[in-house]
Coordinates of C-alpha atoms in Angstrom, one line a residue:
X1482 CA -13.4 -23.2 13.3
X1483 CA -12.8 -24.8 9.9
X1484 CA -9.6 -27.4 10.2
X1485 CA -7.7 -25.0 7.1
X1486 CA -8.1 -21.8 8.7
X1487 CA -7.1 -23.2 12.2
X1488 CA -4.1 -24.5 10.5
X1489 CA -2.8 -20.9 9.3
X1490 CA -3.8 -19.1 12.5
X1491 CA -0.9 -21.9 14.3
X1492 CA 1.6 -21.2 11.1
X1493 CA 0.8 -17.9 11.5
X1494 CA 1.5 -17.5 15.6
X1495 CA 4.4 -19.5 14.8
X1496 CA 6.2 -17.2 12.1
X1497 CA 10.2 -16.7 12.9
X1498 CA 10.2 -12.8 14.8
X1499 CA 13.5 -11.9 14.1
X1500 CA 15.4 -10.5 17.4
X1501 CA 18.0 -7.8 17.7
X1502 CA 18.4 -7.4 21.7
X1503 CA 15.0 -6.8 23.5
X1504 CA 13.6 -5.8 20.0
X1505 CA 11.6 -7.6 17.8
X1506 CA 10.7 -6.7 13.9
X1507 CA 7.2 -7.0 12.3
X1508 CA 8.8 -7.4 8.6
X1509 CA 6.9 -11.0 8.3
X1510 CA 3.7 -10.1 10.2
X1511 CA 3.3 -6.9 7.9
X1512 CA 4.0 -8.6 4.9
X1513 CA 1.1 -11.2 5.4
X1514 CA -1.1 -8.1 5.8
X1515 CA 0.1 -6.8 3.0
X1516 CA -1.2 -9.8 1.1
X1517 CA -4.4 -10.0 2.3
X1518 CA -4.5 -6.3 1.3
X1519 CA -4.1 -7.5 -1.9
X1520 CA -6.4 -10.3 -2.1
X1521 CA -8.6 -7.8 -0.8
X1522 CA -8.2 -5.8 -3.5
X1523 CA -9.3 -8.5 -5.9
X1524 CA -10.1 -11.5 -4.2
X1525 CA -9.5 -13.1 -8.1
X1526 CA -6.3 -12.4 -8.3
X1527 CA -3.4 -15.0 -9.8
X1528 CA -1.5 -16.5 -6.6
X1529 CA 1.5 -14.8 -8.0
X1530 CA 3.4 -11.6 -6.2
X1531 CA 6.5 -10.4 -7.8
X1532 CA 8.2 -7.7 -6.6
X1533 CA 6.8 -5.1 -8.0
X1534 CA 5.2 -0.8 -7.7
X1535 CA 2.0 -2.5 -6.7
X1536 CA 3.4 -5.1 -3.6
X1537 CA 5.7 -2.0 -2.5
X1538 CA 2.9 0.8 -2.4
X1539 CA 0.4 -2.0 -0.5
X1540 CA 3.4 -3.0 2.1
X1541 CA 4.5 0.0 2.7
X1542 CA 0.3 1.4 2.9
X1543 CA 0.2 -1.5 5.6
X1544 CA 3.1 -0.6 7.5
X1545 CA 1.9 3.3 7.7
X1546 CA -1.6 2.0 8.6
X1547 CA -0.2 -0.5 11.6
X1548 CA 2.4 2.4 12.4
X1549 CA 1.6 5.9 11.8
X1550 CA 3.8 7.1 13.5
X1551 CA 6.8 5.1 12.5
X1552 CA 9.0 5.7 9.8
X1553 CA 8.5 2.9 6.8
X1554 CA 11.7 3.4 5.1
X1555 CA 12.7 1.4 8.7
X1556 CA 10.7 -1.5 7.5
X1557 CA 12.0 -3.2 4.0
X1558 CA 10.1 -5.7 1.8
X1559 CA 13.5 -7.3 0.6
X1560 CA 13.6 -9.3 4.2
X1561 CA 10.3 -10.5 4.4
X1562 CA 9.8 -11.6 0.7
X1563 CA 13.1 -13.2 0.8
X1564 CA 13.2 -15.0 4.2
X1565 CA 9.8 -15.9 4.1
X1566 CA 10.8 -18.4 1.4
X1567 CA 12.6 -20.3 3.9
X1568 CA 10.1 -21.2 6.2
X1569 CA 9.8 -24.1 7.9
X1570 CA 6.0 -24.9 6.8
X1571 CA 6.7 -24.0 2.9
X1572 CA 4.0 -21.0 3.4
X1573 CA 5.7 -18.8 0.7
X1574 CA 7.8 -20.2 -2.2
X1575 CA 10.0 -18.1 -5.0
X1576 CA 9.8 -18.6 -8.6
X1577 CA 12.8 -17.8 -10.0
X1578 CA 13.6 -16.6 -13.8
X1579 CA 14.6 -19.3 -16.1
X1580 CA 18.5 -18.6 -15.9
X1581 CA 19.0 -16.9 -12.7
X1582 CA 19.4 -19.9 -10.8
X1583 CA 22.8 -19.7 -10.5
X1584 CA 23.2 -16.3 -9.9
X1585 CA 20.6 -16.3 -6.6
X1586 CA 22.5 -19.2 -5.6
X1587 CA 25.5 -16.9 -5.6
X1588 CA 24.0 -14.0 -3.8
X1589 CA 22.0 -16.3 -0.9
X1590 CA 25.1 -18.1 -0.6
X1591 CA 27.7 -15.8 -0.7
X1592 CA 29.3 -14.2 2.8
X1593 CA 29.5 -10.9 1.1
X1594 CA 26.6 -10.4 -0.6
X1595 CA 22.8 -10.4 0.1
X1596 CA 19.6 -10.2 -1.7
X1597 CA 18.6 -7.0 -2.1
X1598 CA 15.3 -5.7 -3.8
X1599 CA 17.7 -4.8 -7.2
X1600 CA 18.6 -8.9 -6.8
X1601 CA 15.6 -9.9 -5.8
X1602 CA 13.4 -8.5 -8.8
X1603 CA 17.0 -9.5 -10.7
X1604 CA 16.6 -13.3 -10.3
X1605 CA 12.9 -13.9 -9.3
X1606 CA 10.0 -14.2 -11.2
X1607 CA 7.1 -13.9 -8.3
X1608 CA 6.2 -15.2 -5.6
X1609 CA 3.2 -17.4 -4.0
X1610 CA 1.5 -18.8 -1.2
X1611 CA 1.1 -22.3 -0.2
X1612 CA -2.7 -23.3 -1.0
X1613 CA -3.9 -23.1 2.2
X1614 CA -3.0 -19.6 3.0
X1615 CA -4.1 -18.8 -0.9
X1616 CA -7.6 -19.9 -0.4
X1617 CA -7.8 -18.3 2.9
X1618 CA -6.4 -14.7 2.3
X1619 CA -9.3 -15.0 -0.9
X1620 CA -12.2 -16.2 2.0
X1621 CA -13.4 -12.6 3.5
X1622 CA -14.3 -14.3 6.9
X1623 CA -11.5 -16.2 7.3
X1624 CA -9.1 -13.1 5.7
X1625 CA -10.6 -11.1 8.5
X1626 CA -9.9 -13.6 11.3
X1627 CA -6.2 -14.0 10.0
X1628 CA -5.2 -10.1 10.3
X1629 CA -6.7 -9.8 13.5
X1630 CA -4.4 -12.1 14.6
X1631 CA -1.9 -10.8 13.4
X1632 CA -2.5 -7.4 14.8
X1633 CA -2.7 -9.1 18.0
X1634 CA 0.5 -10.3 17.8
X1635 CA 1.4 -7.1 16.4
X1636 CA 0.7 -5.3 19.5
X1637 CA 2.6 -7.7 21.6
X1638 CA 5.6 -6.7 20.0
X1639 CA 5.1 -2.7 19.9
X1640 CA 5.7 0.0 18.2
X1641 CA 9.0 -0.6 16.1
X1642 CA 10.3 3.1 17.6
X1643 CA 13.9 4.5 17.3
X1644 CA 15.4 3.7 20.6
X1645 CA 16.1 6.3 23.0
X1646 CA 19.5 7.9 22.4
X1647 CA 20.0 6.1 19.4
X1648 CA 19.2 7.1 16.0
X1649 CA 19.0 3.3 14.7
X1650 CA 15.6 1.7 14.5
X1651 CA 15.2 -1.1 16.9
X1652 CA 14.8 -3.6 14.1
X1653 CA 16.2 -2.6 11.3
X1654 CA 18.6 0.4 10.1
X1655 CA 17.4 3.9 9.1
X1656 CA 18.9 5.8 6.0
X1657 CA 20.8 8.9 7.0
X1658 CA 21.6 12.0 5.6
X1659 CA 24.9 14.1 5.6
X1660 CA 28.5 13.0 6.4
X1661 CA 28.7 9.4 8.0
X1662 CA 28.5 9.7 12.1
X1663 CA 27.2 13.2 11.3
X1664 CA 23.8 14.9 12.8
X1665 CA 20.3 13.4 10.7
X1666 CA 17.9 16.4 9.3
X1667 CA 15.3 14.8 9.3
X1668 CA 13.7 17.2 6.8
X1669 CA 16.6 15.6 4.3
X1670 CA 15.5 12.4 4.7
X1671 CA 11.9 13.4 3.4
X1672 CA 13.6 15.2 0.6
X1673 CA 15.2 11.8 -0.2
X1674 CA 12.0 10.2 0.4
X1675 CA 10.2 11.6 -2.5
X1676 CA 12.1 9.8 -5.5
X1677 CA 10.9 7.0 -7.4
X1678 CA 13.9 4.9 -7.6
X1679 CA 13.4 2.1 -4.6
X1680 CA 11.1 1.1 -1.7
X1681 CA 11.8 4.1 0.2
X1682 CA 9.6 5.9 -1.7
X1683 CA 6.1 6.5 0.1
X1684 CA 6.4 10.2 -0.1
X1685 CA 6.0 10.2 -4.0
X1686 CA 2.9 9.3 -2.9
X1687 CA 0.1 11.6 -2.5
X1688 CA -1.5 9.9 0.2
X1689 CA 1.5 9.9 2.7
X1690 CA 2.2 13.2 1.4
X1691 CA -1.2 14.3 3.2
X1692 CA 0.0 13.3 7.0
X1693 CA 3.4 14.6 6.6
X1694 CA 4.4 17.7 8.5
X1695 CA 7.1 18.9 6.0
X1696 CA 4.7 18.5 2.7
X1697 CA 3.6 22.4 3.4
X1698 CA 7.0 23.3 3.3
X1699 CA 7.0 22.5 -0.3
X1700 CA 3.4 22.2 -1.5
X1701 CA 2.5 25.0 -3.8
X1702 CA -1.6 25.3 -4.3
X1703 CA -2.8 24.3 -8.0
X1704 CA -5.2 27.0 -9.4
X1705 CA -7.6 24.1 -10.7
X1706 CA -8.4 23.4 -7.1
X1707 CA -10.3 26.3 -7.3
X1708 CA -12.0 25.5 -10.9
X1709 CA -13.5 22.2 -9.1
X1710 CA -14.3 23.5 -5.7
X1711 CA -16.5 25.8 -7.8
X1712 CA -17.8 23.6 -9.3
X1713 CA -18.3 21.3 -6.7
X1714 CA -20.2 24.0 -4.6
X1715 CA -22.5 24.8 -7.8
X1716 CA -26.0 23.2 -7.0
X1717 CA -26.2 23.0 -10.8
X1718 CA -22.5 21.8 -11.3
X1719 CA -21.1 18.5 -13.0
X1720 CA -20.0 15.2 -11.8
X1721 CA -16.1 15.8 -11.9
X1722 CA -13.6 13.4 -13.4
X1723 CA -9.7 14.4 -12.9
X1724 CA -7.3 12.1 -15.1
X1725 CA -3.9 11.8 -16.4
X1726 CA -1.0 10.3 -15.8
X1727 CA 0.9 9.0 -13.0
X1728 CA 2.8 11.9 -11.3
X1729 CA 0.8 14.2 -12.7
X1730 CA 0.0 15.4 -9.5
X1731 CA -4.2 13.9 -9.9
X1732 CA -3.8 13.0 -6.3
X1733 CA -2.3 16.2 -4.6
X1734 CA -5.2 18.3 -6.1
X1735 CA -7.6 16.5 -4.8
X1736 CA -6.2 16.7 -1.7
X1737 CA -6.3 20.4 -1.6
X1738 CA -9.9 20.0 -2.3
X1739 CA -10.6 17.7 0.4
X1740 CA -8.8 20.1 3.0
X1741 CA -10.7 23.1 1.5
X1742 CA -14.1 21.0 2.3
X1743 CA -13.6 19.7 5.2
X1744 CA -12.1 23.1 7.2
X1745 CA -8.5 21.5 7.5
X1746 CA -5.8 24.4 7.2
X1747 CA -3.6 24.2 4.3
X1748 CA -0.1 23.8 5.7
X1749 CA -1.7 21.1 8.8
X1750 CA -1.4 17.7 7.9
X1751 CA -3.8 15.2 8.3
X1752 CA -4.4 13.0 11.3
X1753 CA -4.9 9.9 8.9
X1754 CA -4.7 8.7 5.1
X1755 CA -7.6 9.5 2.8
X1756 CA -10.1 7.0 2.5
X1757 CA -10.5 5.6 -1.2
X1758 CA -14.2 7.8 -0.5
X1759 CA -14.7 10.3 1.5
X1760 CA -18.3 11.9 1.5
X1761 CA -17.9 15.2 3.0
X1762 CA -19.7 16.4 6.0
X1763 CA -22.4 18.8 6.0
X1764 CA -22.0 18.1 2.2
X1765 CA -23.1 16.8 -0.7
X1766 CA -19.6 16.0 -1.9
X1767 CA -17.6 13.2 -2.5
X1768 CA -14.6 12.8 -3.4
X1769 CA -13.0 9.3 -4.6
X1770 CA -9.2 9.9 -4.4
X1771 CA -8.3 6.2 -6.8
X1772 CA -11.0 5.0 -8.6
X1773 CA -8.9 1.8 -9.0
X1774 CA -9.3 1.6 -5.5
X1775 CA -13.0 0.6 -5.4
X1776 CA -15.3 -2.1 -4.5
X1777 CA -15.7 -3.2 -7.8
X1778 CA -18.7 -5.4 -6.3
X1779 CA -20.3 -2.1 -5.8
X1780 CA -20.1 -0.6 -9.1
X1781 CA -23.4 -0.8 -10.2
X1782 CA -24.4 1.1 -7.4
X1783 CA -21.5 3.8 -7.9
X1784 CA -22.9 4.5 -11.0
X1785 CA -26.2 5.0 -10.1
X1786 CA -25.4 7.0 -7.6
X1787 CA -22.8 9.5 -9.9
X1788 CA -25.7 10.0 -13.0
X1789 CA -28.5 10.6 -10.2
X1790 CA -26.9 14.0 -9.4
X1791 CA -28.1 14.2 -6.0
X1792 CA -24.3 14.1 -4.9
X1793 CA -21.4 15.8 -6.3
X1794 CA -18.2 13.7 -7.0
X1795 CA -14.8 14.4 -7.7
X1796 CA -13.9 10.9 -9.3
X1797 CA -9.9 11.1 -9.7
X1798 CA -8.8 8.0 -12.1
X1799 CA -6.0 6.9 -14.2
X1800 CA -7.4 6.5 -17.6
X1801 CA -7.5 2.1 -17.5
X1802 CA -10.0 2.9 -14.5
X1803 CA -12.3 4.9 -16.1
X1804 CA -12.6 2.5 -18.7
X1805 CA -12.7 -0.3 -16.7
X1806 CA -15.4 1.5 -14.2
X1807 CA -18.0 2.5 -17.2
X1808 CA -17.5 -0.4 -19.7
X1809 CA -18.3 -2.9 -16.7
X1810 CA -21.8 -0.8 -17.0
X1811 CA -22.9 -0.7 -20.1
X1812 CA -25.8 -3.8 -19.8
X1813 CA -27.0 -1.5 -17.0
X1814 CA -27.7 0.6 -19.1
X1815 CA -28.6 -1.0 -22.3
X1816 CA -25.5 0.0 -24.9
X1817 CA -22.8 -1.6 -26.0
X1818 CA -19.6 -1.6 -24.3
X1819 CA -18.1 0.4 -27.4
X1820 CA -20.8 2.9 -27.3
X1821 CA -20.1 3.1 -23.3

């Protein structure tokens, strides 16, 4: 084992687990996964994180994947991005904006206050890894030996359930709904979950949308699920492309598709997240449900793959993507990126 990556496995077994009784939170362990998600993502990528849509959506796409059936507005990025910082072996260090100083100061110092997310993307600027865990979260091998650890150490410490008799998460606290002391409804709390205004916001999202048991209760069918299942079915249809902006609801039709396809009822959820493609069994459908969330190593291939027509695909894209996904291709095929 090379001397760096032996070095981060030890930091890494050695990472403060916050206690509260017999419990013991994941906050740090997750949000380490969370950035080698994003170095996964693009393994080029500036060693800066600030506290931002993208860091939030990944975390909290970790914490479903490591605990589906948890609850992630139990599990807040504020802790881990903070107290991380303060580390022992320097692992994670916060750039703060030129003067904010004194006013983080004030909040980390101050007996009534705390640094919450508003504070946090407030007074810092980003923040980044030491150099050894940089160039090993960008290393596949050694990115891949790292989050096995960690999910081996994740195990060890369990699923971060409510405890029995209690409706306060074992770790952390859980948001309630109604008068204080009252009765939770828990259909409430997805209600609440579905805003756009902080972290506890995975529900805006289509893609948690799809495994949650209350989404039929307000999910209304889009007609132009029909229009591209049709088309999809045609052995003489098109290559499908849905775009527009975000919110637009991109995302939700294409779920409808995929349950239409693959013989899942409408009002069931599903039993896992969408994969970024999902080719369709007994089909010759695909359906890629981000475009942005590609292999972009493997575009070349995509490509040939979409104008050889021997498969259908539903590409679903912000408009940046789409760009980004044929420009990148037009050497390939011998025009310009302009004419692309």
């Amino acid at each position: 084992m090379k001397p760096r990556i032996g070095k981060v496995l030890e930091i890494v077994r050695e990472l403060r687990v916050m206690r509260i009784g017999t419990a013991k939170s994941p906050h740090q362990y997750l949000f380490v996964m969370a950035l080698a998600k994003l170095y996964e993502n693009d393994p080029h990528r500036r060693n800066a994180f600030p506290l931002n849509d993208e860091f939030e959506h990944t975390f909290l796409q970790v914490c479903r994947e490591i605990y589906p059936e948890g609850d992630p507005e139990t599990i807040l990025i504020e802790y881990p991005y903070y107290h991380l910082s303060n580390s022992k072996d320097h692992i994670w260090t916060l750039t703060l904006r030129e003067g904010k100083e004194e006013i983080f100061r004030d909040y980390e110092e101050s007996s009534n206050k705390r640094l919450t997310r508003k504070r946090l993307i407030e007074t810092t600027e980003y923040g980044h890894l030491s150099n050894d865990f940089d160039s090993c979260l960008r290393n596949p091998d050694e990115r891949d030996v790292v989050t096995k650890e960690i999910r081996r150490l994740l195990l060890e410490i369990g699923s971060p359930h409510v405890q029995k008799g209690s409706r306060k998460a074992t770790f952390t606290r859980l948001r309630f709904s109604g008068s204080p002391g009252g009765p939770t409804n828990p259909f409430v709390n997805y209600l609440n979950s579905l805003q756009r205004l902080n972290a506890s916001n995975e529900n805006a999202l289509a893609e948690y949308q799809a495994c949650s048991p209350f989404f039929a209760q307000i999910h209304v069918p889009h007609p132009l699920a029909k229009t591209i299942l049709s088309e999809l079915k045609n052995t003489n249809g098109r290559q499908i492309i849905l775009t527009g902006h975000a919110g637009d609801g991109k995302s939700t039709i294409a779920l409808d598709v995929y349950k239409e396809l693959a013989g899942i009822p409408f009002d069931e959820p599903l039993t896992r997240q969408p994969l970024p493609r999902e080719d369709l069994p007994g089909t010759k459908i695909s359906i890629l449900k981000d475009l942005s969330e590609r292999h972009r190593e493997e575009d070349a291939a995509l490509m040939r793959e979409i104008l050889g027509g021997k498969r259908r695909f539903l590409i679903v894209s912000n408009t940046g993507a789409l760009l980004d996904l044929f420009r990148s291709q037009s050497v390939t095929l011998g025009v310009s990126s302009v004419q692309m």
